[in-house]
Each structure stands twice: as C-alpha cells, then as structure tokens.
mmCIF file of C-alpha atoms in Angstrom:
data_model
loop_
_atom_site.group_PDB
_atom_site.id
_atom_site.type_symbol
_atom_site.label_atom_id
_atom_site.label_comp_id
_atom_site.label_asym_id
_atom_site.label_seq_id
_atom_site.Cartn_x
_atom_site.Cartn_y
_atom_site.Cartn_z
ATOM 1 C CA UNK F 1 0.061 -0.301 0.254
ATOM 2 C CA UNK F 2 2.989 2.421 0.869
ATOM 3 C CA UNK F 3 4.424 1.722 -2.247
ATOM 4 C CA UNK F 4 1.195 2.742 -4.439
ATOM 5 C CA UNK F 5 0.630 5.660 -2.352
ATOM 6 C CA UNK F 6 4.387 7.214 -3.045
ATOM 7 C CA UNK F 7 4.303 6.045 -6.793
ATOM 8 C CA UNK F 8 1.588 8.615 -6.800
ATOM 9 C CA UNK F 9 3.580 11.359 -5.085
ATOM 10 C CA UNK F 10 4.782 13.806 -6.987
ATOM 11 C CA UNK F 11 6.973 16.547 -7.242
ATOM 12 C CA UNK F 12 6.746 20.137 -8.024
ATOM 13 C CA UNK F 13 9.443 22.715 -8.702
ATOM 14 C CA UNK F 14 8.390 26.381 -7.907
ATOM 15 C CA UNK F 15 10.899 28.856 -8.828
ATOM 16 C CA UNK F 16 10.287 32.361 -7.732
ATOM 17 C CA UNK F 17 11.869 35.421 -9.949
ATOM 18 C CA UNK F 18 12.998 38.377 -8.120
ATOM 19 C CA UNK F 19 13.303 41.680 -9.580
ATOM 20 C CA UNK F 20 15.767 43.170 -7.746
ATOM 21 C CA UNK F 21 15.699 46.846 -9.400
ATOM 22 C CA UNK F 22 11.770 47.169 -7.848
ATOM 23 C CA UNK F 23 13.367 46.105 -4.679
ATOM 24 C CA UNK F 24 16.472 48.526 -4.451
ATOM 25 C CA UNK F 25 14.355 51.343 -5.711
ATOM 26 C CA UNK F 26 11.410 51.024 -3.778
ATOM 27 C CA UNK F 27 12.954 50.278 -0.592
ATOM 28 C CA UNK F 28 16.636 52.056 -0.212
ATOM 29 C CA UNK F 29 16.287 51.072 3.696
ATOM 30 C CA UNK F 30 18.319 48.055 4.358
ATOM 31 C CA UNK F 31 19.112 44.845 7.373
ATOM 32 C CA UNK F 32 22.173 43.140 7.512
ATOM 33 C CA UNK F 33 20.542 41.038 10.070
ATOM 34 C CA UNK F 34 18.717 37.832 8.468
ATOM 35 C CA UNK F 35 16.122 37.851 11.514
ATOM 36 C CA UNK F 36 14.876 41.262 11.057
ATOM 37 C CA UNK F 37 14.397 41.384 7.408
ATOM 38 C CA UNK F 38 12.828 44.734 5.212
ATOM 39 C CA UNK F 39 9.030 43.873 4.555
ATOM 40 C CA UNK F 40 8.257 44.330 1.416
ATOM 41 C CA UNK F 41 5.510 44.143 -0.793
ATOM 42 C CA UNK F 42 5.097 41.088 -3.254
ATOM 43 C CA UNK F 43 5.330 43.427 -6.608
ATOM 44 C CA UNK F 44 8.976 41.895 -6.876
ATOM 45 C CA UNK F 45 8.109 38.505 -7.021
ATOM 46 C CA UNK F 46 7.579 36.208 -10.176
ATOM 47 C CA UNK F 47 6.342 32.500 -9.491
ATOM 48 C CA UNK F 48 6.876 30.056 -12.235
ATOM 49 C CA UNK F 49 5.473 26.073 -11.566
ATOM 50 C CA UNK F 50 6.894 24.328 -14.535
ATOM 51 C CA UNK F 51 5.206 21.288 -14.203
ATOM 52 C CA UNK F 52 1.842 22.768 -14.764
ATOM 53 C CA UNK F 53 2.801 25.288 -17.443
ATOM 54 C CA UNK F 54 2.311 28.429 -15.190
ATOM 55 C CA UNK F 55 4.337 31.869 -14.769
ATOM 56 C CA UNK F 56 1.943 34.396 -12.694
ATOM 57 C CA UNK F 57 3.013 37.278 -10.537
ATOM 58 C CA UNK F 58 3.285 37.170 -6.344
ATOM 59 C CA UNK F 59 0.024 34.619 -6.309
ATOM 60 C CA UNK F 60 0.202 31.296 -7.739
ATOM 61 C CA UNK F 61 -2.766 28.442 -7.665
ATOM 62 C CA UNK F 62 -2.217 24.754 -8.738
ATOM 63 C CA UNK F 63 -3.397 21.562 -7.965
ATOM 64 C CA UNK F 64 -1.254 18.944 -5.852
ATOM 65 C CA UNK F 65 -2.330 15.953 -3.618
ATOM 66 C CA UNK F 66 -1.454 15.645 0.064
ATOM 67 C CA UNK F 67 2.324 14.838 0.900
ATOM 68 C CA UNK F 68 3.257 16.348 -3.074
ATOM 69 C CA UNK F 69 7.069 17.392 -2.528
ATOM 70 C CA UNK F 70 7.620 21.131 -3.435
ATOM 71 C CA UNK F 71 11.020 22.516 -4.294
ATOM 72 C CA UNK F 72 11.045 25.885 -3.976
ATOM 73 C CA UNK F 73 14.096 27.654 -5.336
ATOM 74 C CA UNK F 74 14.934 31.499 -6.030
ATOM 75 C CA UNK F 75 16.744 33.513 -8.583
ATOM 76 C CA UNK F 76 17.159 37.392 -9.458
ATOM 77 C CA UNK F 77 15.824 38.533 -13.196
ATOM 78 C CA UNK F 78 19.763 38.495 -13.877
ATOM 79 C CA UNK F 79 20.002 35.053 -13.315
ATOM 80 C CA UNK F 80 21.955 35.966 -10.087
ATOM 81 C CA UNK F 81 24.996 37.627 -12.654
ATOM 82 C CA UNK F 82 24.568 41.100 -11.371
ATOM 83 C CA UNK F 83 22.276 41.305 -8.127
ATOM 84 C CA UNK F 84 21.752 37.906 -6.733
ATOM 85 C CA UNK F 85 19.026 36.447 -4.706
ATOM 86 C CA UNK F 86 19.284 33.550 -2.196
ATOM 87 C CA UNK F 87 16.215 32.466 -0.635
ATOM 88 C CA UNK F 88 17.029 31.177 2.970
ATOM 89 C CA UNK F 89 13.784 30.626 5.237
ATOM 90 C CA UNK F 90 9.913 30.434 4.108
ATOM 91 C CA UNK F 91 7.492 30.468 6.855
ATOM 92 C CA UNK F 92 3.191 29.806 7.159
ATOM 93 C CA UNK F 93 1.788 33.596 6.642
ATOM 94 C CA UNK F 94 -1.643 33.398 7.226
ATOM 95 C CA UNK F 95 -4.856 31.371 6.324
ATOM 96 C CA UNK F 96 -4.984 27.681 5.569
ATOM 97 C CA UNK F 97 -1.348 26.038 6.397
ATOM 98 C CA UNK F 98 -0.722 24.100 2.980
ATOM 99 C CA UNK F 99 2.787 22.741 4.042
ATOM 100 C CA UNK F 100 4.745 21.065 6.337
ATOM 101 C CA UNK F 101 7.838 23.305 7.533
ATOM 102 C CA UNK F 102 10.377 24.307 4.800
ATOM 103 C CA UNK F 103 13.640 22.317 4.848
ATOM 104 C CA UNK F 104 17.181 23.949 3.083
ATOM 105 C CA UNK F 105 18.536 21.427 0.638
ATOM 106 C CA UNK F 106 21.904 21.887 -0.975
ATOM 107 C CA UNK F 107 23.112 19.655 -3.826
ATOM 108 C CA UNK F 108 26.973 20.193 -5.464
ATOM 109 C CA UNK F 109 27.237 19.100 -9.037
ATOM 110 C CA UNK F 110 31.362 19.080 -9.055
ATOM 111 C CA UNK F 111 30.610 18.911 -13.248
ATOM 112 C CA UNK F 112 27.905 21.546 -13.762
ATOM 113 C CA UNK F 113 27.964 22.743 -17.222
ATOM 114 C CA UNK F 114 27.943 26.068 -17.710
ATOM 115 C CA UNK F 115 28.792 28.792 -20.738
ATOM 116 C CA UNK F 116 32.401 28.814 -22.396
ATOM 117 C CA UNK F 117 32.943 32.998 -22.114
ATOM 118 C CA UNK F 118 35.971 32.338 -24.418
ATOM 119 C CA UNK F 119 33.488 31.224 -27.685
ATOM 120 C CA UNK F 120 31.173 33.426 -29.494
ATOM 121 C CA UNK F 121 27.684 31.206 -28.080
ATOM 122 C CA UNK F 122 28.759 29.774 -25.036
ATOM 123 C CA UNK F 123 29.133 26.341 -26.625
ATOM 124 C CA UNK F 124 30.764 24.090 -26.237
ATOM 125 C CA UNK F 125 29.873 24.324 -22.355
ATOM 126 C CA UNK F 126 32.546 24.416 -19.962
ATOM 127 C CA UNK F 127 32.255 22.568 -16.177
ATOM 128 C CA UNK F 128 32.590 23.561 -12.758
ATOM 129 C CA UNK F 129 31.416 22.978 -9.598
ATOM 130 C CA UNK F 130 28.225 24.583 -8.385
ATOM 131 C CA UNK F 131 25.898 24.331 -5.353
ATOM 132 C CA UNK F 132 21.894 24.878 -6.376
ATOM 133 C CA UNK F 133 19.865 25.160 -3.250
ATOM 134 C CA UNK F 134 16.055 24.565 -2.690
ATOM 135 C CA UNK F 135 13.781 25.240 0.175
ATOM 136 C CA UNK F 136 12.118 21.829 0.288
ATOM 137 C CA UNK F 137 8.592 21.041 1.646
ATOM 138 C CA UNK F 138 5.424 18.587 1.380
ATOM 139 C CA UNK F 139 1.617 20.029 0.782
ATOM 140 C CA UNK F 140 -0.238 19.531 3.956
ATOM 141 C CA UNK F 141 -3.448 20.069 2.961
ATOM 142 C CA UNK F 142 -5.705 21.849 0.201
ATOM 143 C CA UNK F 143 -7.209 25.710 0.227
ATOM 144 C CA UNK F 144 -5.640 29.116 0.028
ATOM 145 C CA UNK F 145 -2.761 30.637 2.129
ATOM 146 C CA UNK F 146 0.221 32.906 2.623
ATOM 147 C CA UNK F 147 3.514 32.316 3.112
ATOM 148 C CA UNK F 148 6.469 34.387 3.659
ATOM 149 C CA UNK F 149 9.745 34.142 1.665
ATOM 150 C CA UNK F 150 12.990 35.879 3.182
ATOM 151 C CA UNK F 151 15.605 36.166 1.058
ATOM 152 C CA UNK F 152 18.958 37.618 0.946
ATOM 153 C CA UNK F 153 20.278 40.303 -1.996
ATOM 154 C CA UNK F 154 23.592 40.563 -2.685
ATOM 155 C CA UNK F 155 24.913 43.167 -5.589
ATOM 156 C CA UNK F 156 27.973 43.922 -7.395
ATOM 157 C CA UNK F 157 30.833 45.354 -5.301
ATOM 158 C CA UNK F 158 31.397 48.750 -6.468
ATOM 159 C CA UNK F 159 35.380 48.234 -5.784
ATOM 160 C CA UNK F 160 35.257 45.079 -7.383
ATOM 161 C CA UNK F 161 33.057 43.918 -10.190
ATOM 162 C CA UNK F 162 34.191 40.608 -9.707
ATOM 163 C CA UNK F 163 32.617 40.394 -6.301
ATOM 164 C CA UNK F 164 28.799 40.623 -5.315
ATOM 165 C CA UNK F 165 28.195 41.679 -1.629
ATOM 166 C CA UNK F 166 25.264 41.644 0.710
ATOM 167 C CA UNK F 167 22.955 44.893 0.328
ATOM 168 C CA UNK F 168 20.066 43.389 2.408
ATOM 169 C CA UNK F 169 17.853 40.989 4.043
ATOM 170 C CA UNK F 170 13.942 40.956 2.772
ATOM 171 C CA UNK F 171 10.726 39.358 3.388
ATOM 172 C CA UNK F 172 7.428 39.471 1.323
ATOM 173 C CA UNK F 173 4.534 37.504 1.139
ATOM 174 C CA UNK F 174 2.721 35.208 -1.436
ATOM 175 C CA UNK F 175 -0.762 33.802 -1.287
ATOM 176 C CA UNK F 176 -0.990 30.005 -2.618
ATOM 177 C CA UNK F 177 -4.061 28.394 -3.526
ATOM 178 C CA UNK F 178 -3.756 24.458 -3.706
ATOM 179 C CA UNK F 179 -6.762 22.539 -5.545
#
C-alpha cells in the first residue's frame, strides 16, 4: 500500500524570480540581520510552476495532492549574474496551512555545465562545481494561504566588479492556492 501511495506522489518545482531593481528602488532601507529583514510588498515577485506550465505574479494557484514534494527555488531576474538572490527561509503566513515546514537542501554538482566565456555562443560548455539550493517541503492541505519568503539580496561590489556583496535581507508574502 505504501509503495502505491509513493508512486502517486509528485515532485513540483517552484521558481521565484525576484525583480531586484524594483526592490532596490522602492526599499532604500537596508537590514544586515537575517532575523530582522525589511518587509516589502510582493510586486517584485514572479512565480513559475513549470510542471503545470504556469507563470504568475506574486500569487499562484495549482493542483497538488497531499504529500506531494515541493522544491522552492529563487533567482534574480538577472539570473544571479549581477544582483543575486538567495532564498533562506519560507514560513507559514496566514490562512490555511498548506505546507509542512520548509527545509534547506543543497546539492553540489562537481561538473555542472556553464557557458564557455571564450566562445561566441557559449558552446561547447565548460564545467565547474556549483551548489544548487532549494527549500523543500510536502503539501499538507488544500485551500488558500500565504507564505512569507525571506531572501538575501547581493549586489556587485562597487570596489571590485568580480565580487557580489550583501545589500540587504528582505521578506515578502505570496498567496498560494492548492486545489
């Protein structure tokens, strides 16, 4: 019976894309304390749920079953190449409690592919070690609720364009409906 139930469990990837220019322009105050982030509106947030072919603004609705596995990732709109985003926590906000606690997972690919900077089109690809991270959880229920998304925003160091430095910690909310 447990094997049959596990066969029904799906893995759903969710990608939060954050418009860092919007954040920096509209929220000049900064916090260097991850436990005390600057609360911001959700207009900087775009959510992509590839398994259901959905791209939305800050709020999203999708079908999922109890115990489906959610992998929540984040990135800046510049693909973390200029400004970079690391989502470091997701908490229950309000409404229906849709998820179990989120847990950080990191996976290092020793030979992940990256574009070759010396070629005209990035090919053939080079490889390098990259750690990919996600905040993982399982679906707990159906309905509508909010989650609070906590992220660190890094910017290009004005003294050395090869480095990214912490700009500030932020948090925003997203309404999620699970059908």
